[in-house]
PDB file of C-alpha atoms in Angstrom:
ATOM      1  CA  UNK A  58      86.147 -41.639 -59.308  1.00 70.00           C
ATOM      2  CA  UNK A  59      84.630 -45.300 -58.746  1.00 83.00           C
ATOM      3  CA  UNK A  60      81.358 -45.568 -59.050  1.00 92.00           C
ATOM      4  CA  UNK A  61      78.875 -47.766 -56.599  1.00 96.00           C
ATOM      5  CA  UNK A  62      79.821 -50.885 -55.617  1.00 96.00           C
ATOM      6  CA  UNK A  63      77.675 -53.920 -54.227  1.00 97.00           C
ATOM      7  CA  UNK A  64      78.890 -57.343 -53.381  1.00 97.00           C
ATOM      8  CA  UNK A  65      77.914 -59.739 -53.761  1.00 97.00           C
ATOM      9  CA  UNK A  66      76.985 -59.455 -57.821  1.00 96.00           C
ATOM     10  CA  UNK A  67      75.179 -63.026 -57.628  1.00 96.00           C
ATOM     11  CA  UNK A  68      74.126 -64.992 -54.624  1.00 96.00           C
ATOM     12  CA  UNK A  69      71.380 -67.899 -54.232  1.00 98.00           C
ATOM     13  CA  UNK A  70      69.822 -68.710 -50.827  1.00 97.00           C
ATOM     14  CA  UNK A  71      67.332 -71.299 -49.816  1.00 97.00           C
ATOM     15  CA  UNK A  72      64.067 -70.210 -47.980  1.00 97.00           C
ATOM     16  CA  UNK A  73      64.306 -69.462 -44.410  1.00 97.00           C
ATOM     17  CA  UNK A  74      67.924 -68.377 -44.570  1.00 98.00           C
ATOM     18  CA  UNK A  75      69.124 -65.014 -44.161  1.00 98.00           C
ATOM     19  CA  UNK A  76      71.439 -62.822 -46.346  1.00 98.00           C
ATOM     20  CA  UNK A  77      73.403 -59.418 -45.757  1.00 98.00           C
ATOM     21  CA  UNK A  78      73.967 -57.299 -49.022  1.00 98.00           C
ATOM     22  CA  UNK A  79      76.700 -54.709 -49.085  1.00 98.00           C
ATOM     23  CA  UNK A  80      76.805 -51.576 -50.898  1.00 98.00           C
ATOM     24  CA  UNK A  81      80.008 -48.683 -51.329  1.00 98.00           C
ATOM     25  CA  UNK A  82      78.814 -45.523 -52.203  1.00 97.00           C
ATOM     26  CA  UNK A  83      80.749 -43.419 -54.693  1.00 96.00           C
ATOM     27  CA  UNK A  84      83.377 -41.602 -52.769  1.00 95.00           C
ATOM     28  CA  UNK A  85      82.045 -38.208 -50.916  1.00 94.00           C
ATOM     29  CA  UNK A  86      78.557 -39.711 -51.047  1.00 95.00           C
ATOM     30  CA  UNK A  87      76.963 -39.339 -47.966  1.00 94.00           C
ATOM     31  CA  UNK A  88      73.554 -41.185 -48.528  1.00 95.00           C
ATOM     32  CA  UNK A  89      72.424 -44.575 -49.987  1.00 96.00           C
ATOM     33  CA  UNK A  90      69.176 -45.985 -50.923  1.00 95.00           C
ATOM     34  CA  UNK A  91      68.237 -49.160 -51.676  1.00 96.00           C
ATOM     35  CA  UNK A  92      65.501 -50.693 -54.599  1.00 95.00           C
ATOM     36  CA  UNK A  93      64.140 -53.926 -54.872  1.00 96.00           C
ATOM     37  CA  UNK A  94      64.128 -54.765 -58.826  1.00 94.00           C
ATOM     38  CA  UNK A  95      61.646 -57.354 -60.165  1.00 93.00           C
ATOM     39  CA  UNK A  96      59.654 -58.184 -63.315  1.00 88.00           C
ATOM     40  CA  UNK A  97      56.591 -57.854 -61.859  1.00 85.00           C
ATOM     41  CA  UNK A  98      56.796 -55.709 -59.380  1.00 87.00           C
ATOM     42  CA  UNK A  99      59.445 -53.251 -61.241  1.00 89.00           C
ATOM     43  CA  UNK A 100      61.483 -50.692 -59.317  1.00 92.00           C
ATOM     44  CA  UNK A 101      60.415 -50.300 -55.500  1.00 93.00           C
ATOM     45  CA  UNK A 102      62.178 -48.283 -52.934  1.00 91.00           C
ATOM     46  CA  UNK A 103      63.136 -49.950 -50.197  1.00 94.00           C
ATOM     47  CA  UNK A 104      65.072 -47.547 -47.798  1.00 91.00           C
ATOM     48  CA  UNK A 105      67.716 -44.561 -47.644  1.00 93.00           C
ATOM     49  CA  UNK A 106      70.515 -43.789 -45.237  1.00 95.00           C
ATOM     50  CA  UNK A 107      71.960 -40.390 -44.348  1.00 94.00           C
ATOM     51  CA  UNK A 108      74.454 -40.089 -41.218  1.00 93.00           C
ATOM     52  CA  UNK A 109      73.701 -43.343 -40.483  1.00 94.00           C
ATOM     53  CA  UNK A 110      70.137 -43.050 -39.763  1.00 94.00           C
ATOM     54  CA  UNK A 111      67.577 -44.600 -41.796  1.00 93.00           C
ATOM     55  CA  UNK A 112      65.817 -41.241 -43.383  1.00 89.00           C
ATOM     56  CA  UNK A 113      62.937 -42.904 -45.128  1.00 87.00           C
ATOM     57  CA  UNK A 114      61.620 -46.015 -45.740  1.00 88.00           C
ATOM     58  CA  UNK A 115      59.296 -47.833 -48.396  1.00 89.00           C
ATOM     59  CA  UNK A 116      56.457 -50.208 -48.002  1.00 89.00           C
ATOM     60  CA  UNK A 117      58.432 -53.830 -46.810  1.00 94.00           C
ATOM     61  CA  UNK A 118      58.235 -56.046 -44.070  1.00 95.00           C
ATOM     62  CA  UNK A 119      60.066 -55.886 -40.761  1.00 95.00           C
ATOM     63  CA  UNK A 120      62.542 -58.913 -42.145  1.00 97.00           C
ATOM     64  CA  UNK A 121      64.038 -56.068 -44.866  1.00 97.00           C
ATOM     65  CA  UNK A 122      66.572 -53.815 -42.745  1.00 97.00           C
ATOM     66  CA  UNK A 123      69.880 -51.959 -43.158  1.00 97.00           C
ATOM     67  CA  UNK A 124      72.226 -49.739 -41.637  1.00 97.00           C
ATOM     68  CA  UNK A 125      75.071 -47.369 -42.599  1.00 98.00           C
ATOM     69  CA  UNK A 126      78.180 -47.220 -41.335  1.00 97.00           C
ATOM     70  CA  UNK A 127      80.591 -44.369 -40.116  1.00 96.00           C
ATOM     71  CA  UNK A 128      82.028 -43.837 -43.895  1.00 95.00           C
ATOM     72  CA  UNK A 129      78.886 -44.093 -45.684  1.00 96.00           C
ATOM     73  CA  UNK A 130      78.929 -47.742 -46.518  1.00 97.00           C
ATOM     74  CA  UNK A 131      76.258 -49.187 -46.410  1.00 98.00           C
ATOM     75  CA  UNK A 132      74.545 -53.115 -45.312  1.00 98.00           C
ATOM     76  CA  UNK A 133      71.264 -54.622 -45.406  1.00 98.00           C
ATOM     77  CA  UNK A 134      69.637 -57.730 -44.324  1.00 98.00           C
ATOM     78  CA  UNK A 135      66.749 -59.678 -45.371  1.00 98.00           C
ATOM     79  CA  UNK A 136      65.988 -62.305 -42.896  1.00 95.00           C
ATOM     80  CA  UNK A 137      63.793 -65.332 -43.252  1.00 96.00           C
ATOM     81  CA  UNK A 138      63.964 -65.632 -46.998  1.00 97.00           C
ATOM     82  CA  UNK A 139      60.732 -65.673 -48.942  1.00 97.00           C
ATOM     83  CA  UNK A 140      60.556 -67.169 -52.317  1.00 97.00           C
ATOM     84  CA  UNK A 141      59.143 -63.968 -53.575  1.00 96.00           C
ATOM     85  CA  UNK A 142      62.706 -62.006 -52.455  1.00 97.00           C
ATOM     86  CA  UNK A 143      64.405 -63.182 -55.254  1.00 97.00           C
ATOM     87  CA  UNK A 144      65.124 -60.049 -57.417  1.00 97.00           C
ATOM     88  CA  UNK A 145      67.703 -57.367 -58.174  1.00 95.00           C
ATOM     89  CA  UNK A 146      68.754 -55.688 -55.448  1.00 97.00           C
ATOM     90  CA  UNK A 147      69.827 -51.397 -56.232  1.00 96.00           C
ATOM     91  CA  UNK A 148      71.723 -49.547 -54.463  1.00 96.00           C
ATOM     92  CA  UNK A 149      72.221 -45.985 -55.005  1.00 95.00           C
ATOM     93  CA  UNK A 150      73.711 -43.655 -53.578  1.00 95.00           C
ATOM     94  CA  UNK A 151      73.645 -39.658 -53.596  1.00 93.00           C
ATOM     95  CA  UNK A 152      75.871 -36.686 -52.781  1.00 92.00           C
ATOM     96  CA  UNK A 153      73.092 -35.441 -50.137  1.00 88.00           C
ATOM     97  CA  UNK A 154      70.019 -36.579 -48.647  1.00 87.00           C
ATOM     98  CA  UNK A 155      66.938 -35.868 -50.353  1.00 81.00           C
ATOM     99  CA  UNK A 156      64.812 -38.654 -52.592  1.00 76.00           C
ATOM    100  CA  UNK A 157      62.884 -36.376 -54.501  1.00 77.00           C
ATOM    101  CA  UNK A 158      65.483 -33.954 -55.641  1.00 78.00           C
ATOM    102  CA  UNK A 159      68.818 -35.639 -55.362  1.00 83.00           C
ATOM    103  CA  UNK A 160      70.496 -37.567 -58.705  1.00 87.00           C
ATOM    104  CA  UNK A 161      71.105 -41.265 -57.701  1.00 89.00           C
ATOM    105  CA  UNK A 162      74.102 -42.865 -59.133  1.00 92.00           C
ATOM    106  CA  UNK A 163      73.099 -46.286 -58.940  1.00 94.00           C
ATOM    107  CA  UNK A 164      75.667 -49.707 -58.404  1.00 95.00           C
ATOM    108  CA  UNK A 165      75.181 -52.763 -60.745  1.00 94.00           C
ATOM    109  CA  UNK A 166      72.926 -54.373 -58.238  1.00 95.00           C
ATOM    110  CA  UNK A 167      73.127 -57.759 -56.283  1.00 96.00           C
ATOM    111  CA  UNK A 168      70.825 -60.564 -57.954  1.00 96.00           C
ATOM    112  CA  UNK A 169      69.159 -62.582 -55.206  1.00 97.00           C
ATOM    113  CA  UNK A 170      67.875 -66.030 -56.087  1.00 98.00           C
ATOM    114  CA  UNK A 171      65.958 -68.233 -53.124  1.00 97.00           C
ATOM    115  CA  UNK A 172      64.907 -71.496 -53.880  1.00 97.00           C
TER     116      UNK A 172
ATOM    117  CA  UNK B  75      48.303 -40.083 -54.779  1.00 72.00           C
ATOM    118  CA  UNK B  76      51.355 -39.445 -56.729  1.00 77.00           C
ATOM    119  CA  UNK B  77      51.817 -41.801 -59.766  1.00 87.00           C
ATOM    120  CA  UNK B  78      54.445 -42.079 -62.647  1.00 92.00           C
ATOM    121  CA  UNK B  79      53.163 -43.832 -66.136  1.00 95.00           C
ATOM    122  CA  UNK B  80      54.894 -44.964 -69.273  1.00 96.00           C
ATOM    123  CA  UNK B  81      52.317 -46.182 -71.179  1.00 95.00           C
ATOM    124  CA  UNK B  82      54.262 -48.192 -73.428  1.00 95.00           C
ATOM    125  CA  UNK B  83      56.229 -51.843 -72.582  1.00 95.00           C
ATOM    126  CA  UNK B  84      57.853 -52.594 -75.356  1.00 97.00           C
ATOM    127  CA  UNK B  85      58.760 -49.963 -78.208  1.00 97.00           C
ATOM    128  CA  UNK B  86      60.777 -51.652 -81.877  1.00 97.00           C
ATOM    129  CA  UNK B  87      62.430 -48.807 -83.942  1.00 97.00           C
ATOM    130  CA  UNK B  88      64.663 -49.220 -87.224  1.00 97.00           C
ATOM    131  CA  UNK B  89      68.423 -47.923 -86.493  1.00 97.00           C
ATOM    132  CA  UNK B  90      68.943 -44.342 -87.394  1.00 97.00           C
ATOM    133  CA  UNK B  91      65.668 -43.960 -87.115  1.00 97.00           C
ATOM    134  CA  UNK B  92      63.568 -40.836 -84.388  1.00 97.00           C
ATOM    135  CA  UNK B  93      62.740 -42.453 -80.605  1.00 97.00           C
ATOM    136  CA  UNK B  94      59.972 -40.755 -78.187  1.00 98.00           C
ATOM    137  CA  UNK B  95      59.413 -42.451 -75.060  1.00 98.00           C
ATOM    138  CA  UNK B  96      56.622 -41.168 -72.889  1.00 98.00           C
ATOM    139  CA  UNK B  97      56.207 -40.531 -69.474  1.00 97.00           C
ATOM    140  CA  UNK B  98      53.550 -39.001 -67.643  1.00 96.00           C
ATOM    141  CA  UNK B  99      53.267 -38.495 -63.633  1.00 93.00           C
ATOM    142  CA  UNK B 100      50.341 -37.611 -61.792  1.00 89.00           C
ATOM    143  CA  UNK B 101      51.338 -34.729 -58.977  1.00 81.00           C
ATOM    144  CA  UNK B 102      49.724 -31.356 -57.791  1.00 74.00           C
ATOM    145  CA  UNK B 103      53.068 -29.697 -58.155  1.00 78.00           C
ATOM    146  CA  UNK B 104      55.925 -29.801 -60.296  1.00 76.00           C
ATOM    147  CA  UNK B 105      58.052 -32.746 -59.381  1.00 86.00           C
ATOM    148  CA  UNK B 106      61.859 -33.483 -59.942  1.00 91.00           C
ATOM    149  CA  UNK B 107      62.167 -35.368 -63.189  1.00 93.00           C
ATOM    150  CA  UNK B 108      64.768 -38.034 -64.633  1.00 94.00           C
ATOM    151  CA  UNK B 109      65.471 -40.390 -66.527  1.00 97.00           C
ATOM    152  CA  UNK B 110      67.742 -43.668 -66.332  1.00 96.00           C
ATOM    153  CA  UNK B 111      68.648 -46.798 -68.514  1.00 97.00           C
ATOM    154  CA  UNK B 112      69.226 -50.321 -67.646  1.00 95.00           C
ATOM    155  CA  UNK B 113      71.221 -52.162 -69.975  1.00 91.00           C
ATOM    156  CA  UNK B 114      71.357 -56.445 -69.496  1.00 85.00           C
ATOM    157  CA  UNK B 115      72.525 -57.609 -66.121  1.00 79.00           C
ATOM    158  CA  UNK B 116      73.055 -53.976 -65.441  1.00 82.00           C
ATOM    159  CA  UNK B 117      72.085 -51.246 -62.501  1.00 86.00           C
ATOM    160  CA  UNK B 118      70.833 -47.968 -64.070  1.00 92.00           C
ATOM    161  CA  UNK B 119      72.385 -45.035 -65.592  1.00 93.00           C
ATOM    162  CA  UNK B 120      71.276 -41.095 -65.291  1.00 93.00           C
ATOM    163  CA  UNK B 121      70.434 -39.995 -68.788  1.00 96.00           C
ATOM    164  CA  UNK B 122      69.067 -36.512 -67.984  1.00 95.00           C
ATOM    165  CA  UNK B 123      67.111 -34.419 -65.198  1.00 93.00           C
ATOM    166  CA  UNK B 124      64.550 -31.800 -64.764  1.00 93.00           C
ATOM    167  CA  UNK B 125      64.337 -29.550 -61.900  1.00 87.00           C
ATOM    168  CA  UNK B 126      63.378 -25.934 -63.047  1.00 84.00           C
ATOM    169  CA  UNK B 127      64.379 -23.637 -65.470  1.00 87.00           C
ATOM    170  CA  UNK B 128      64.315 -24.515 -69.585  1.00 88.00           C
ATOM    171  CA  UNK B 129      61.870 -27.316 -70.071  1.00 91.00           C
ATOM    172  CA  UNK B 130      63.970 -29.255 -72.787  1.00 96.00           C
ATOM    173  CA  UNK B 131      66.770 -30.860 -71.307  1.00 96.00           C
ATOM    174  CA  UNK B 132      69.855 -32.266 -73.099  1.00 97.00           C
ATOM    175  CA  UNK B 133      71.183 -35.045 -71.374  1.00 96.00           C
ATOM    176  CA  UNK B 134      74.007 -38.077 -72.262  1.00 95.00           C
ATOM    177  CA  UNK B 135      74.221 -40.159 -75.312  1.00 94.00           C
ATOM    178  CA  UNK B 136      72.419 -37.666 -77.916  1.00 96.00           C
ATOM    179  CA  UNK B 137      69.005 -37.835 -75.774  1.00 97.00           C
ATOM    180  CA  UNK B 138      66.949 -34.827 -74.499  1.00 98.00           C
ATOM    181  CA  UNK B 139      63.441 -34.487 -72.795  1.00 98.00           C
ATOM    182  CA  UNK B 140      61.197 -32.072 -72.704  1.00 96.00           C
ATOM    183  CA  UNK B 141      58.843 -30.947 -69.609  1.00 95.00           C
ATOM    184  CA  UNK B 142      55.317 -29.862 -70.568  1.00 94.00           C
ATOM    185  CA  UNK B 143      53.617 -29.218 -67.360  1.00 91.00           C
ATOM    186  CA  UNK B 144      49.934 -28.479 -69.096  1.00 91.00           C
ATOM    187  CA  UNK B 145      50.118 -32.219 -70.110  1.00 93.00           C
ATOM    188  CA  UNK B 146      51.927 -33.544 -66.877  1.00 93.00           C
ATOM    189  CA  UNK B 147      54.124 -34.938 -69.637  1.00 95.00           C
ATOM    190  CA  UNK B 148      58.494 -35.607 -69.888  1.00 97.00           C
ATOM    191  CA  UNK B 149      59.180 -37.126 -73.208  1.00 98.00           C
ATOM    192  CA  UNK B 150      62.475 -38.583 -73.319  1.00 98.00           C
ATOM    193  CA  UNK B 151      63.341 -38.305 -77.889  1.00 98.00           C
ATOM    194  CA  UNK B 152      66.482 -39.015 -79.799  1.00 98.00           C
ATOM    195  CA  UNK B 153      66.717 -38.335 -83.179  1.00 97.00           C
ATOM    196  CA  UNK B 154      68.220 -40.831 -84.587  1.00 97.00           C
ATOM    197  CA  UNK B 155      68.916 -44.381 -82.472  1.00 97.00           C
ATOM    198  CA  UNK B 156      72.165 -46.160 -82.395  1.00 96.00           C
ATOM    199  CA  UNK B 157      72.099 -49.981 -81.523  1.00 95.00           C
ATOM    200  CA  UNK B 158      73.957 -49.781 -78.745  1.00 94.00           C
ATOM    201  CA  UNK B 159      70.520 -47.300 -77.265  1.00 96.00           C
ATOM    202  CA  UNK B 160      68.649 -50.690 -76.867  1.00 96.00           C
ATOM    203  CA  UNK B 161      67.951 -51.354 -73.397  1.00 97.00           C
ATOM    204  CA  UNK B 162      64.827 -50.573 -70.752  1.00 96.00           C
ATOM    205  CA  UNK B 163      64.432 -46.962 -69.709  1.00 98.00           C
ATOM    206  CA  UNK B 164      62.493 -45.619 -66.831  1.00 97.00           C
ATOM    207  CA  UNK B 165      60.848 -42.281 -65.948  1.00 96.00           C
ATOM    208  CA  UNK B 166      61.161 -41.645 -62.558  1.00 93.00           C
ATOM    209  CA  UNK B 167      59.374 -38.859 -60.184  1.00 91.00           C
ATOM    210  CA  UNK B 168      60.580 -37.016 -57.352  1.00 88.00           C
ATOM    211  CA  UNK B 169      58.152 -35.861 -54.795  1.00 81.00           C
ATOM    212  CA  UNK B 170      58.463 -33.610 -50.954  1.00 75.00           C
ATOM    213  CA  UNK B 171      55.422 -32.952 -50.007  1.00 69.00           C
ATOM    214  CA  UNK B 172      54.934 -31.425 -46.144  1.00 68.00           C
ATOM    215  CA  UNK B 173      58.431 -33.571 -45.450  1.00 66.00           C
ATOM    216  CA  UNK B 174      57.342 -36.620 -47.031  1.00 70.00           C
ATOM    217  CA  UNK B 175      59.802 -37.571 -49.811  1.00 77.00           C
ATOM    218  CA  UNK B 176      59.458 -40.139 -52.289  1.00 79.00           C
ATOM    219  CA  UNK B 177      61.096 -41.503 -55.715  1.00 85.00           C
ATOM    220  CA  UNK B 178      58.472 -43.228 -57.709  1.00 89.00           C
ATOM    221  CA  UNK B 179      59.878 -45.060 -61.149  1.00 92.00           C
ATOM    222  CA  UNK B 180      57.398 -45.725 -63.919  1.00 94.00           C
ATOM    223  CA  UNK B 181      57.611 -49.726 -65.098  1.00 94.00           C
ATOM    224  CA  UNK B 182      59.825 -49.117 -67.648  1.00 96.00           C
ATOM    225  CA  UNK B 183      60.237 -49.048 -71.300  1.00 97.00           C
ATOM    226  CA  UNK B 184      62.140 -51.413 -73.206  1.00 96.00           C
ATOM    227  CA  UNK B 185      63.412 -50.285 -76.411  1.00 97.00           C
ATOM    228  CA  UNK B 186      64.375 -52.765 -79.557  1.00 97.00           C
ATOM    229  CA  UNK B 187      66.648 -51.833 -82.144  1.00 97.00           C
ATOM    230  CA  UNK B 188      66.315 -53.561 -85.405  1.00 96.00           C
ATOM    231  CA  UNK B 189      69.049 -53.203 -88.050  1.00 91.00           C
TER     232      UNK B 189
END
């Protein structure tokens, strides 16, 4: 069974621009989170999908969003790029819905730069 | 509030030598337990998870962990390292409290192998 997959693996923006990251969840998954990754601020959770309504969400501004489509897929956005977005971008996703209790099988992760 | 520590950054052990990584969470109840690795340029891997039952847990790649809840503790050990085991692993928490879910990862270990 494939695992997560996120494209695009590598992408560099400039401030002010916006970028849309895309995320396939392993097949039969029906929910998908998504992690910000960086050195300082280490592993924050951003926000998690389930029938594709946005279940939960972390502690980010209004320019992070996403969505989830019909067959689990899953997008988000970041508009107005800051130069503190740059980072590793998770996502994860999960047979069921359920942070606390459900295993995350995580994708490789999109690395943002903005300069 | 809920927290998740691993008090140590950076951990150097000798090849074939006995790991312990620690990882201690602050939480009124028992939480969901894991633990994941992040090798280079990589998204993270499920080593092993705690729910309920037997507090040591075997998980992948020769590593267990073992719940103590008097010390709010889940020690991820390997007896004896393998190069290939460097890489940074978290701890991370699961909480549902009154409907609130959250997944709270510690900052991470990173673990040196020296020959």
């Amino acid at each position: 069974k494939a695992g997560v997959t996120q494209t695009p693996r590598y992408l560099i923006k400039t401030r002010g621009q916006q970028v849309t990251l895309s995320c396939s969840p392993i097949s039969g998954h029906r929910s998908v989170s998504w992690y910000q990754q960086t050195p300082g601020q280490g592993l924050q959770f951003l926000f998690e999908y389930f029938s594709e309504t946005q279940r939960n969400k972390g502690n980010f501004p209004g320019r992070f969003s996403g969505r989830q489509f019909s067959n689990s897929r899953s997008e988000m956005n970041v508009s107005t790029l800051e130069l503190g977005d740059s980072a590793l971008y998770l996502c994860a996703s999960s047979l069921n819905p359920g942070l606390a209790e459900e295993t995350q099988y995580f994708g490789p992760g999109t690395r943002l730069l903005v300069l | 509030a809920q927290s998740v520590t691993q008090p140590d950054i950076h951990i150097t052990v000798s090849e074939g030598a006995s790991l312990e990584l620690r990882c201690n969470y602050s939480y009124g109840a028992t939480p969901y337990l894991f633990w994941y690795v992040q090798s280079p340029g990589q998204g993270l891997q499920l080593l092993l998870k705690y729910f309920s039952g037997d507090t040591l847990v075997q998980g992948i790649k020769g590593f267990e962990a073992e719940f103590k809840r008097s010390q709010s503790s889940f020690n991820l050990r390997k007896p004896s390292v393998h190069w290939s085991d460097a890489a940074e692993y978290f701890c991370a928490v699961g909480f549902a409290d009154f409907g609130n879910e959250k997944l709270t990862f510690g900052t991470g270990t990173r673990l040196t192998i020296i020959p």
